[in-house]
Amino acid sequence: MNCDEFEERLHQDSLSEKELEEMDKHTVVCSSCLLKSDLKSLMPHEDIPESAASAWRQAVLKEAGSKKVRKYPAWARVASIAASLVILTAGALRVGRLNLSTPAAEQAPSAPANDDGTVASIVAKKLNGAAQRNNGTAGAVYEEDALEEAAEAPMMAASYDMGAANAPAEEVEMEFDDAEELVTVSDAATAAEEPSEHIVRNAYIEIVTSDFDHDLLLTQTAVTDQGGQLSSSNTSQNRSGTRNAYLTARIPAEHLDRFLETLETATGRITQKDVSAENMTEQYKDLRGRLDNATVQRDRLRELLDQAENVSDLMQIERNLTEAQSTVEALTGQINHLDQSVSFSTVSISLNEETPAQSVRQTDGGFLNRLKNGMSLSLRAFGEFLQNLCLFLVMALPWAAVPAVILFMIHLILKTRKEKNP
Amino acid sequence: MQKGNEANEFIEMAAPFEKNIYLTCYSFLGSRQDAEDALQETMLRAFRSFSRFRREAQIQTWLRKIAVHVCIDMTRKRKNILSIEDIQEDGEELKDSSPGPYDSLERTERMRILSEALDEMRPEARTLIILRDVQGLPYEEIADILSQPVGTVKSGLNRARSALQKRLNQHADLFARSTVSTEERRKPRSELR
């Protein structure tokens, strides 16, 4: 007899005497089959108690008659745990982006009022004053003192020829027939005081910084130090938590290069720099000529107004005079605007806060240094994540408490019912 | 009403196998009370999934499958099974019919050690030994119960037997030989008077 035969016969119900004898002999030499026979004797052979038989029947009937309270299957429990983890993580990240522990970025100061005391406005006033002083005078006479006043106004543009501006103007007695010559003379006098070229310089600069607050303040200070003013300032924060600022500054044209150099050396990385220079000289001359002609025409009409003999002539002259005055004012405004653009450059500054990962990549000092910085950054970020997670849990506690209490009470009721009705 | 009919149908179908299921639970858990609890839990689980039961499958195998899982779950919660106290029933003493008083003591001691060794085994190995060597179920039915191939069951059983044998080698004097005949050993415990 071998072990397979022994095992097969061991579980048979009836065995002959011979088979039993063979099995006995086999167990003497085979401890494995001896063990199998010992294990066989562990099998109970008793009848099922009456209580057990009726108990399961009653339980099944009761299950059928009552609402089934099923335990949730394993996959549902795993899914609920996974969903809870996702909600907790999302909540912690969301709290982190709210930056509850960090104060909001300081707003840039509001732009101060414009144009008070600037050079261009002073010059414009002088020119307007000179023009208005000619009102009512027979013939357009450019008084020497008016020209001298205009010439005396400090000229800020370095490219302007100051010598020409100080040249004395000739005093000319004008008559109506000499208006054209007057214009020519006035042109010369005007040219003597005006710069030879009108260049409008503007700039756009984009900066990426890891120290946003510091660089924003530095930029604002640099504007003031160079004699300029902030005409607009806008600060925002995007979804990733990084901040951006967009500033528009008016810098005196001769200080533009120094201002840009300050930004390049003292702030973060310059990612874009555009400087434009537009020559507006021809346009300026054109405006100037048109203004002079319009002025002469206006003055002449004033003279004619005094000489009008009848009402219809008077009305016609007045209409033309009004039109001429409007033209003079419009051209004067355009020249003033051009002067301002020449005198003050517009600089648009975009300041962008870079993400910590970007700052690590840009760190100087080799790969090991960046590894070290990256590790310390990650540890700091993980610490902040844990803080935000705790904060989220505390914030969610009032919302979770009520359903938790309800669920606990339901669980207690069901447990009590089960104990009462096993 | 419909659920009540379904319950009666289930009871009618499962009743012929209640004894076998009860004995299966008893051999796993080793006590009457635990076996009754396991039987009730098995029948309840079976009833809950009765609507999904594929009628072409064998009912007994299906019930046994559920019973094995119930017993494994309960075993994980309760450690002690097949203790010597379960062999000695309340108010009863083991009466042996084997020759000589020393042989019955030896057998009692062997059963105790065997029970303890079986208790210490991993649940998977213990399950295989109980289903095959204690209950004598065919390999195909065991494979169906455990949802494993027959080859896997056989190889797992060999490893389980080797592991059990290794534990029992510490008591080689008791398990190397036996003075009790095979016929005596085939007798159930309840008939040991």
PDB file of N, CA and C in Angstrom, chain A residues 6-15 17 20 23-24 27-28 31-32 34-49 51-53 55-57 59-61 63-64 68 70 422, chain B residues 3 7-8 10-11 14-15 18-19 22-23 26-27 32 36 39-40 43-44 47-48 107 110-111 114 118 129 132-136 139 161 164-165 168 175-178 181-183 185-189:
ATOM      1  N   PHE A   6      -3.573   4.870   0.806  1.00  0.00           N
ATOM      2  CA  PHE A   6      -3.937   5.009   2.222  1.00  0.00           C
ATOM      3  C   PHE A   6      -4.883   6.194   2.396  1.00  0.00           C
ATOM      4  N   GLU A   7      -4.528   7.314   1.748  1.00  0.00           N
ATOM      5  CA  GLU A   7      -5.334   8.520   1.908  1.00  0.00           C
ATOM      6  C   GLU A   7      -6.728   8.324   1.328  1.00  0.00           C
ATOM      7  N   GLU A   8      -6.800   7.614   0.240  1.00  0.00           N
ATOM      8  CA  GLU A   8      -8.103   7.400  -0.386  1.00  0.00           C
ATOM      9  C   GLU A   8      -8.993   6.517   0.485  1.00  0.00           C
ATOM     10  N   ARG A   9      -8.405   5.484   1.069  1.00  0.00           N
ATOM     11  CA  ARG A   9      -9.195   4.557   1.886  1.00  0.00           C
ATOM     12  C   ARG A   9      -9.546   5.147   3.238  1.00  0.00           C
ATOM     13  N   LEU A  10      -8.731   6.079   3.676  1.00  0.00           N
ATOM     14  CA  LEU A  10      -8.928   6.640   5.010  1.00  0.00           C
ATOM     15  C   LEU A  10     -10.310   7.290   5.137  1.00  0.00           C
ATOM     16  N   HIS A  11     -10.784   7.862   4.041  1.00  0.00           N
ATOM     17  CA  HIS A  11     -12.053   8.582   4.093  1.00  0.00           C
ATOM     18  C   HIS A  11     -13.218   7.766   3.550  1.00  0.00           C
ATOM     19  N   GLN A  12     -12.983   6.482   3.317  1.00  0.00           N
ATOM     20  CA  GLN A  12     -14.085   5.631   2.903  1.00  0.00           C
ATOM     21  C   GLN A  12     -14.858   5.194   4.132  1.00  0.00           C
ATOM     22  N   ASP A  13     -16.157   4.970   3.898  1.00  0.00           N
ATOM     23  CA  ASP A  13     -17.005   4.642   5.037  1.00  0.00           C
ATOM     24  C   ASP A  13     -16.767   3.219   5.542  1.00  0.00           C
ATOM     25  N   SER A  14     -16.683   2.288   4.646  1.00  0.00           N
ATOM     26  CA  SER A  14     -16.556   0.885   5.091  1.00  0.00           C
ATOM     27  C   SER A  14     -15.291   0.281   4.500  1.00  0.00           C
ATOM     28  N   LEU A  15     -14.566  -0.373   5.361  1.00  0.00           N
ATOM     29  CA  LEU A  15     -13.314  -1.024   4.937  1.00  0.00           C
ATOM     30  C   LEU A  15     -13.320  -2.460   5.435  1.00  0.00           C
ATOM     31  N   GLU A  17     -11.458  -6.004   6.735  1.00  0.00           N
ATOM     32  CA  GLU A  17     -10.449  -6.301   7.743  1.00  0.00           C
ATOM     33  C   GLU A  17      -9.050  -6.259   7.145  1.00  0.00           C
ATOM     34  N   LEU A  20      -7.921  -2.720   6.586  1.00  0.00           N
ATOM     35  CA  LEU A  20      -7.539  -2.087   7.846  1.00  0.00           C
ATOM     36  C   LEU A  20      -6.170  -2.560   8.302  1.00  0.00           C
ATOM     37  N   MET A  23      -3.517  -0.941   6.289  1.00  0.00           N
ATOM     38  CA  MET A  23      -3.349   0.454   6.671  1.00  0.00           C
ATOM     39  C   MET A  23      -2.554   0.569   7.976  1.00  0.00           C
ATOM     40  N   ASP A  24      -2.805  -0.363   8.891  1.00  0.00           N
ATOM     41  CA  ASP A  24      -2.049  -0.366  10.131  1.00  0.00           C
ATOM     42  C   ASP A  24      -0.564  -0.560   9.884  1.00  0.00           C
ATOM     43  N   THR A  27       1.033   2.639   8.565  1.00  0.00           N
ATOM     44  CA  THR A  27       1.266   3.729   9.515  1.00  0.00           C
ATOM     45  C   THR A  27       2.498   3.475  10.388  1.00  0.00           C
ATOM     46  N   VAL A  28       2.884   2.197  10.507  1.00  0.00           N
ATOM     47  CA  VAL A  28       4.073   1.903  11.311  1.00  0.00           C
ATOM     48  C   VAL A  28       5.313   2.473  10.639  1.00  0.00           C
ATOM     49  N   SER A  31       5.126   8.022   8.878  1.00  0.00           N
ATOM     50  CA  SER A  31       4.624   8.975   9.876  1.00  0.00           C
ATOM     51  C   SER A  31       3.662   9.978   9.253  1.00  0.00           C
ATOM     52  N   SER A  32       3.810  10.253   7.961  1.00  0.00           N
ATOM     53  CA  SER A  32       2.918  11.207   7.290  1.00  0.00           C
ATOM     54  C   SER A  32       1.495  10.657   7.257  1.00  0.00           C
ATOM     55  N   LEU A  34       0.374   8.387   9.229  1.00  0.00           N
ATOM     56  CA  LEU A  34      -0.047   8.301  10.620  1.00  0.00           C
ATOM     57  C   LEU A  34      -0.677   9.636  11.034  1.00  0.00           C
ATOM     58  N   LEU A  35      -0.059  10.731  10.604  1.00  0.00           N
ATOM     59  CA  LEU A  35      -0.598  12.053  10.910  1.00  0.00           C
ATOM     60  C   LEU A  35      -1.961  12.248  10.272  1.00  0.00           C
ATOM     61  N   LYS A  36      -2.109  11.771   9.039  1.00  0.00           N
ATOM     62  CA  LYS A  36      -3.400  11.919   8.345  1.00  0.00           C
ATOM     63  C   LYS A  36      -4.503  11.183   9.128  1.00  0.00           C
ATOM     64  N   SER A  37      -4.171  10.035   9.628  1.00  0.00           N
ATOM     65  CA  SER A  37      -5.192   9.293  10.369  1.00  0.00           C
ATOM     66  C   SER A  37      -5.520  10.004  11.672  1.00  0.00           C
ATOM     67  N   ASP A  38      -4.547  10.643  12.307  1.00  0.00           N
ATOM     68  CA  ASP A  38      -4.830  11.421  13.520  1.00  0.00           C
ATOM     69  C   ASP A  38      -5.731  12.601  13.202  1.00  0.00           C
ATOM     70  N   LEU A  39      -5.448  13.238  12.072  1.00  0.00           N
ATOM     71  CA  LEU A  39      -6.271  14.385  11.688  1.00  0.00           C
ATOM     72  C   LEU A  39      -7.704  13.941  11.398  1.00  0.00           C
ATOM     73  N   LYS A  40      -7.838  12.786  10.833  1.00  0.00           N
ATOM     74  CA  LYS A  40      -9.169  12.264  10.523  1.00  0.00           C
ATOM     75  C   LYS A  40     -10.008  12.123  11.783  1.00  0.00           C
ATOM     76  N   SER A  41      -9.339  11.746  12.873  1.00  0.00           N
ATOM     77  CA  SER A  41     -10.078  11.547  14.120  1.00  0.00           C
ATOM     78  C   SER A  41     -10.555  12.856  14.726  1.00  0.00           C
ATOM     79  N   LEU A  42     -10.085  13.986  14.214  1.00  0.00           N
ATOM     80  CA  LEU A  42     -10.557  15.266  14.726  1.00  0.00           C
ATOM     81  C   LEU A  42     -11.945  15.615  14.187  1.00  0.00           C
ATOM     82  N   MET A  43     -12.386  14.911  13.181  1.00  0.00           N
ATOM     83  CA  MET A  43     -13.679  15.225  12.570  1.00  0.00           C
ATOM     84  C   MET A  43     -14.815  14.885  13.521  1.00  0.00           C
ATOM     85  N   PRO A  44     -15.669  15.844  13.864  1.00  0.00           N
ATOM     86  CA  PRO A  44     -16.803  15.545  14.752  1.00  0.00           C
ATOM     87  C   PRO A  44     -17.899  14.796  13.983  1.00  0.00           C
ATOM     88  N   HIS A  45     -18.618  13.979  14.739  1.00  0.00           N
ATOM     89  CA  HIS A  45     -19.698  13.227  14.106  1.00  0.00           C
ATOM     90  C   HIS A  45     -20.964  13.303  14.940  1.00  0.00           C
ATOM     91  N   GLU A  46     -21.332  14.468  15.340  1.00  0.00           N
ATOM     92  CA  GLU A  46     -22.528  14.560  16.163  1.00  0.00           C
ATOM     93  C   GLU A  46     -23.630  15.218  15.371  1.00  0.00           C
ATOM     94  N   ASP A  47     -24.829  15.071  15.884  1.00  0.00           N
ATOM     95  CA  ASP A  47     -25.976  15.661  15.215  1.00  0.00           C
ATOM     96  C   ASP A  47     -26.039  17.142  15.531  1.00  0.00           C
ATOM     97  N   ILE A  48     -26.670  17.845  14.598  1.00  0.00           N
ATOM     98  CA  ILE A  48     -26.821  19.277  14.816  1.00  0.00           C
ATOM     99  C   ILE A  48     -27.839  19.497  15.923  1.00  0.00           C
ATOM    100  N   PRO A  49     -27.508  20.344  16.889  1.00  0.00           N
ATOM    101  CA  PRO A  49     -28.474  20.597  17.962  1.00  0.00           C
ATOM    102  C   PRO A  49     -29.753  21.220  17.411  1.00  0.00           C
ATOM    103  N   SER A  51     -31.472  23.540  18.727  1.00  0.00           N
ATOM    104  CA  SER A  51     -31.433  25.002  18.872  1.00  0.00           C
ATOM    105  C   SER A  51     -30.746  25.648  17.674  1.00  0.00           C
ATOM    106  N   ALA A  52     -29.678  25.018  17.205  1.00  0.00           N
ATOM    107  CA  ALA A  52     -28.965  25.577  16.061  1.00  0.00           C
ATOM    108  C   ALA A  52     -29.810  25.512  14.802  1.00  0.00           C
ATOM    109  N   ALA A  53     -30.505  24.401  14.625  1.00  0.00           N
ATOM    110  CA  ALA A  53     -31.338  24.227  13.433  1.00  0.00           C
ATOM    111  C   ALA A  53     -32.454  25.258  13.385  1.00  0.00           C
ATOM    112  N   ALA A  55     -32.523  28.096  15.047  1.00  0.00           N
ATOM    113  CA  ALA A  55     -32.013  29.475  15.124  1.00  0.00           C
ATOM    114  C   ALA A  55     -31.756  30.051  13.735  1.00  0.00           C
ATOM    115  N   TRP A  56     -31.110  29.259  12.879  1.00  0.00           N
ATOM    116  CA  TRP A  56     -30.800  29.844  11.568  1.00  0.00           C
ATOM    117  C   TRP A  56     -32.062  30.022  10.726  1.00  0.00           C
ATOM    118  N   ARG A  57     -33.078  29.134  10.937  1.00  0.00           N
ATOM    119  CA  ARG A  57     -34.330  29.290  10.198  1.00  0.00           C
ATOM    120  C   ARG A  57     -35.038  30.589  10.612  1.00  0.00           C
ATOM    121  N   ALA A  59     -33.679  33.176  11.876  1.00  0.00           N
ATOM    122  CA  ALA A  59     -32.889  34.326  11.426  1.00  0.00           C
ATOM    123  C   ALA A  59     -33.166  34.636   9.960  1.00  0.00           C
ATOM    124  N   VAL A  60     -33.290  33.613   9.138  1.00  0.00           N
ATOM    125  CA  VAL A  60     -33.565  33.821   7.714  1.00  0.00           C
ATOM    126  C   VAL A  60     -34.954  34.412   7.525  1.00  0.00           C
ATOM    127  N   LEU A  61     -35.928  33.921   8.261  1.00  0.00           N
ATOM    128  CA  LEU A  61     -37.285  34.449   8.120  1.00  0.00           C
ATOM    129  C   LEU A  61     -37.351  35.889   8.581  1.00  0.00           C
ATOM    130  N   GLU A  63     -34.851  37.974   8.528  1.00  0.00           N
ATOM    131  CA  GLU A  63     -34.125  38.763   7.517  1.00  0.00           C
ATOM    132  C   GLU A  63     -35.049  39.093   6.358  1.00  0.00           C
ATOM    133  N   ALA A  64     -35.871  38.122   5.984  1.00  0.00           N
ATOM    134  CA  ALA A  64     -36.791  38.343   4.869  1.00  0.00           C
ATOM    135  C   ALA A  64     -37.872  39.335   5.239  1.00  0.00           C
ATOM    136  N   LYS A  68     -33.387  45.071   5.165  1.00  0.00           N
ATOM    137  CA  LYS A  68     -32.059  44.522   5.191  1.00  0.00           C
ATOM    138  C   LYS A  68     -31.076  45.646   5.445  1.00  0.00           C
ATOM    139  N   ARG A  70     -27.506  46.066   5.146  1.00  0.00           N
ATOM    140  CA  ARG A  70     -26.318  45.404   4.613  1.00  0.00           C
ATOM    141  C   ARG A  70     -25.061  46.153   5.010  1.00  0.00           C
ATOM    142  N   PRO A 422     -31.558  38.968  18.023  1.00  0.00           N
ATOM    143  CA  PRO A 422     -30.403  38.287  17.427  1.00  0.00           C
ATOM    144  C   PRO A 422     -30.823  37.353  16.303  1.00  0.00           C
TER     145      PRO A 422
ATOM    146  N   LYS B   3     -40.873  38.082  -0.414  1.00  0.00           N
ATOM    147  CA  LYS B   3     -39.660  37.771   0.320  1.00  0.00           C
ATOM    148  C   LYS B   3     -39.890  36.576   1.229  1.00  0.00           C
ATOM    149  N   ALA B   7     -37.778  33.165   1.277  1.00  0.00           N
ATOM    150  CA  ALA B   7     -37.151  32.618   2.482  1.00  0.00           C
ATOM    151  C   ALA B   7     -37.505  31.152   2.659  1.00  0.00           C
ATOM    152  N   ASN B   8     -38.767  30.817   2.452  1.00  0.00           N
ATOM    153  CA  ASN B   8     -39.187  29.411   2.587  1.00  0.00           C
ATOM    154  C   ASN B   8     -38.504  28.536   1.547  1.00  0.00           C
ATOM    155  N   PHE B  10     -35.616  29.089   0.239  1.00  0.00           N
ATOM    156  CA  PHE B  10     -34.207  28.927   0.637  1.00  0.00           C
ATOM    157  C   PHE B  10     -34.074  27.903   1.748  1.00  0.00           C
ATOM    158  N   ILE B  11     -34.957  27.977   2.746  1.00  0.00           N
ATOM    159  CA  ILE B  11     -34.885  27.042   3.875  1.00  0.00           C
ATOM    160  C   ILE B  11     -35.070  25.606   3.394  1.00  0.00           C
ATOM    161  N   ALA B  14     -31.815  24.564   1.680  1.00  0.00           N
ATOM    162  CA  ALA B  14     -30.595  24.461   2.487  1.00  0.00           C
ATOM    163  C   ALA B  14     -30.708  23.455   3.623  1.00  0.00           C
ATOM    164  N   ALA B  15     -31.901  23.126   4.029  1.00  0.00           N
ATOM    165  CA  ALA B  15     -32.083  22.258   5.201  1.00  0.00           C
ATOM    166  C   ALA B  15     -31.352  20.908   5.108  1.00  0.00           C
ATOM    167  N   GLU B  18     -27.713  21.215   6.382  1.00  0.00           N
ATOM    168  CA  GLU B  18     -27.387  21.969   7.592  1.00  0.00           C
ATOM    169  C   GLU B  18     -26.420  21.200   8.486  1.00  0.00           C
ATOM    170  N   LYS B  19     -26.560  19.865   8.534  1.00  0.00           N
ATOM    171  CA  LYS B  19     -25.674  19.096   9.402  1.00  0.00           C
ATOM    172  C   LYS B  19     -24.236  19.160   8.913  1.00  0.00           C
ATOM    173  N   TYR B  22     -22.836  22.456   9.622  1.00  0.00           N
ATOM    174  CA  TYR B  22     -22.567  22.585  11.058  1.00  0.00           C
ATOM    175  C   TYR B  22     -21.269  21.875  11.434  1.00  0.00           C
ATOM    176  N   LEU B  23     -21.080  20.658  10.910  1.00  0.00           N
ATOM    177  CA  LEU B  23     -19.856  19.910  11.225  1.00  0.00           C
ATOM    178  C   LEU B  23     -18.625  20.566  10.620  1.00  0.00           C
ATOM    179  N   TYR B  26     -17.853  23.266  12.958  1.00  0.00           N
ATOM    180  CA  TYR B  26     -17.334  22.702  14.203  1.00  0.00           C
ATOM    181  C   TYR B  26     -15.870  22.314  14.056  1.00  0.00           C
ATOM    182  N   SER B  27     -15.530  21.711  12.921  1.00  0.00           N
ATOM    183  CA  SER B  27     -14.140  21.274  12.734  1.00  0.00           C
ATOM    184  C   SER B  27     -13.207  22.473  12.598  1.00  0.00           C
ATOM    185  N   ARG B  32     -19.177  24.060  20.124  1.00  0.00           N
ATOM    186  CA  ARG B  32     -20.571  23.998  19.663  1.00  0.00           C
ATOM    187  C   ARG B  32     -21.141  25.401  19.482  1.00  0.00           C
ATOM    188  N   GLU B  36     -22.532  26.972  16.060  1.00  0.00           N
ATOM    189  CA  GLU B  36     -23.915  27.431  15.868  1.00  0.00           C
ATOM    190  C   GLU B  36     -23.935  28.851  15.323  1.00  0.00           C
ATOM    191  N   LEU B  39     -22.865  28.746  11.761  1.00  0.00           N
ATOM    192  CA  LEU B  39     -23.921  28.185  10.914  1.00  0.00           C
ATOM    193  C   LEU B  39     -24.972  29.233  10.604  1.00  0.00           C
ATOM    194  N   GLN B  40     -25.378  29.980  11.611  1.00  0.00           N
ATOM    195  CA  GLN B  40     -26.405  31.005  11.416  1.00  0.00           C
ATOM    196  C   GLN B  40     -25.899  32.085  10.474  1.00  0.00           C
ATOM    197  N   MET B  43     -25.824  30.800   6.865  1.00  0.00           N
ATOM    198  CA  MET B  43     -27.148  30.730   6.233  1.00  0.00           C
ATOM    199  C   MET B  43     -27.675  32.132   5.906  1.00  0.00           C
ATOM    200  N   LEU B  44     -27.393  33.082   6.775  1.00  0.00           N
ATOM    201  CA  LEU B  44     -27.847  34.454   6.492  1.00  0.00           C
ATOM    202  C   LEU B  44     -27.144  35.016   5.257  1.00  0.00           C
ATOM    203  N   PHE B  47     -28.526  33.405   2.214  1.00  0.00           N
ATOM    204  CA  PHE B  47     -29.856  33.898   1.872  1.00  0.00           C
ATOM    205  C   PHE B  47     -29.780  35.267   1.208  1.00  0.00           C
ATOM    206  N   ARG B  48     -28.879  36.103   1.702  1.00  0.00           N
ATOM    207  CA  ARG B  48     -28.764  37.458   1.133  1.00  0.00           C
ATOM    208  C   ARG B  48     -28.307  37.415  -0.318  1.00  0.00           C
ATOM    209  N   ARG B 107      -2.651   9.133  23.584  1.00  0.00           N
ATOM    210  CA  ARG B 107      -3.500   9.627  22.499  1.00  0.00           C
ATOM    211  C   ARG B 107      -4.074  10.990  22.840  1.00  0.00           C
ATOM    212  N   ARG B 110      -1.410  13.455  22.329  1.00  0.00           N
ATOM    213  CA  ARG B 110      -1.190  13.665  20.889  1.00  0.00           C
ATOM    214  C   ARG B 110      -2.257  14.577  20.306  1.00  0.00           C
ATOM    215  N   MET B 111      -3.497  14.345  20.676  1.00  0.00           N
ATOM    216  CA  MET B 111      -4.574  15.187  20.151  1.00  0.00           C
ATOM    217  C   MET B 111      -4.405  16.629  20.591  1.00  0.00           C
ATOM    218  N   LEU B 114      -1.546  18.084  18.668  1.00  0.00           N
ATOM    219  CA  LEU B 114      -1.966  18.245  17.267  1.00  0.00           C
ATOM    220  C   LEU B 114      -2.885  19.456  17.105  1.00  0.00           C
ATOM    221  N   LEU B 118      -2.044  22.772  14.951  1.00  0.00           N
ATOM    222  CA  LEU B 118      -2.964  23.186  13.889  1.00  0.00           C
ATOM    223  C   LEU B 118      -3.419  24.620  14.104  1.00  0.00           C
ATOM    224  N   ILE B 129      -5.842  21.684   5.344  1.00  0.00           N
ATOM    225  CA  ILE B 129      -5.738  20.446   6.138  1.00  0.00           C
ATOM    226  C   ILE B 129      -7.105  20.062   6.686  1.00  0.00           C
ATOM    227  N   ARG B 132      -9.351  18.709   3.760  1.00  0.00           N
ATOM    228  CA  ARG B 132      -8.956  17.436   3.143  1.00  0.00           C
ATOM    229  C   ARG B 132      -8.731  16.352   4.181  1.00  0.00           C
ATOM    230  N   ASP B 133      -7.891  16.618   5.152  1.00  0.00           N
ATOM    231  CA  ASP B 133      -7.481  15.547   6.067  1.00  0.00           C
ATOM    232  C   ASP B 133      -8.468  15.347   7.209  1.00  0.00           C
ATOM    233  N   VAL B 134      -9.193  16.367   7.598  1.00  0.00           N
ATOM    234  CA  VAL B 134     -10.161  16.201   8.685  1.00  0.00           C
ATOM    235  C   VAL B 134     -11.523  15.807   8.128  1.00  0.00           C
ATOM    236  N   GLN B 135     -11.991  16.589   7.122  1.00  0.00           N
ATOM    237  CA  GLN B 135     -13.340  16.335   6.604  1.00  0.00           C
ATOM    238  C   GLN B 135     -13.347  15.352   5.446  1.00  0.00           C
ATOM    239  N   GLY B 136     -12.198  15.161   4.808  1.00  0.00           N
ATOM    240  CA  GLY B 136     -12.130  14.186   3.732  1.00  0.00           C
ATOM    241  C   GLY B 136     -12.800  14.637   2.449  1.00  0.00           C
ATOM    242  N   TYR B 139     -10.547  16.637  -3.723  1.00  0.00           N
ATOM    243  CA  TYR B 139      -9.728  17.770  -4.161  1.00  0.00           C
ATOM    244  C   TYR B 139     -10.526  18.738  -5.040  1.00  0.00           C
ATOM    245  N   ARG B 161       1.053  20.146   5.088  1.00  0.00           N
ATOM    246  CA  ARG B 161       1.361  18.913   5.844  1.00  0.00           C
ATOM    247  C   ARG B 161       2.809  18.911   6.297  1.00  0.00           C
ATOM    248  N   LEU B 164       3.153  21.203   9.225  1.00  0.00           N
ATOM    249  CA  LEU B 164       2.573  20.617  10.430  1.00  0.00           C
ATOM    250  C   LEU B 164       3.483  19.522  10.971  1.00  0.00           C
ATOM    251  N   GLN B 165       4.006  18.714  10.073  1.00  0.00           N
ATOM    252  CA  GLN B 165       4.904  17.641  10.478  1.00  0.00           C
ATOM    253  C   GLN B 165       6.140  18.197  11.173  1.00  0.00           C
ATOM    254  N   LEU B 168       5.406  19.050  14.635  1.00  0.00           N
ATOM    255  CA  LEU B 168       5.173  17.885  15.475  1.00  0.00           C
ATOM    256  C   LEU B 168       6.445  17.074  15.699  1.00  0.00           C
ATOM    257  N   PHE B 175       4.611  11.029  17.900  1.00  0.00           N
ATOM    258  CA  PHE B 175       4.064  10.990  16.540  1.00  0.00           C
ATOM    259  C   PHE B 175       4.853  10.092  15.603  1.00  0.00           C
ATOM    260  N   ALA B 176       5.933   9.506  16.086  1.00  0.00           N
ATOM    261  CA  ALA B 176       6.702   8.634  15.189  1.00  0.00           C
ATOM    262  C   ALA B 176       6.013   7.297  14.997  1.00  0.00           C
ATOM    263  N   ARG B 177       5.296   6.887  16.000  1.00  0.00           N
ATOM    264  CA  ARG B 177       4.643   5.590  15.892  1.00  0.00           C
ATOM    265  C   ARG B 177       3.337   5.646  16.647  1.00  0.00           C
ATOM    266  N   SER B 178       2.608   4.631  16.518  1.00  0.00           N
ATOM    267  CA  SER B 178       1.348   4.607  17.245  1.00  0.00           C
ATOM    268  C   SER B 178       1.056   3.175  17.663  1.00  0.00           C
ATOM    269  N   SER B 181      -4.639   1.228  16.720  1.00  0.00           N
ATOM    270  CA  SER B 181      -4.907   0.740  15.377  1.00  0.00           C
ATOM    271  C   SER B 181      -5.616   1.807  14.554  1.00  0.00           C
ATOM    272  N   THR B 182      -5.547   1.618  13.280  1.00  0.00           N
ATOM    273  CA  THR B 182      -6.203   2.543  12.352  1.00  0.00           C
ATOM    274  C   THR B 182      -7.696   2.572  12.587  1.00  0.00           C
ATOM    275  N   GLU B 183      -8.237   1.423  12.903  1.00  0.00           N
ATOM    276  CA  GLU B 183      -9.679   1.364  13.122  1.00  0.00           C
ATOM    277  C   GLU B 183     -10.080   2.244  14.301  1.00  0.00           C
ATOM    278  N   ARG B 185      -8.419   4.777  15.359  1.00  0.00           N
ATOM    279  CA  ARG B 185      -8.240   6.180  15.026  1.00  0.00           C
ATOM    280  C   ARG B 185      -9.344   6.696  14.116  1.00  0.00           C
ATOM    281  N   ARG B 186      -9.964   5.824  13.367  1.00  0.00           N
ATOM    282  CA  ARG B 186     -11.043   6.254  12.467  1.00  0.00           C
ATOM    283  C   ARG B 186     -12.316   6.555  13.220  1.00  0.00           C
ATOM    284  N   LYS B 187     -12.358   6.087  14.523  1.00  0.00           N
ATOM    285  CA  LYS B 187     -13.568   6.345  15.294  1.00  0.00           C
ATOM    286  C   LYS B 187     -13.655   7.833  15.605  1.00  0.00           C
ATOM    287  N   PRO B 188     -14.888   8.355  15.575  1.00  0.00           N
ATOM    288  CA  PRO B 188     -15.048   9.759  15.918  1.00  0.00           C
ATOM    289  C   PRO B 188     -14.825   9.986  17.402  1.00  0.00           C
ATOM    290  N   ARG B 189     -14.547  11.219  17.769  1.00  0.00           N
ATOM    291  CA  ARG B 189     -14.230  11.548  19.147  1.00  0.00           C
ATOM    292  C   ARG B 189     -15.395  11.262  20.082  1.00  0.00           C
TER     293      ARG B 189
END
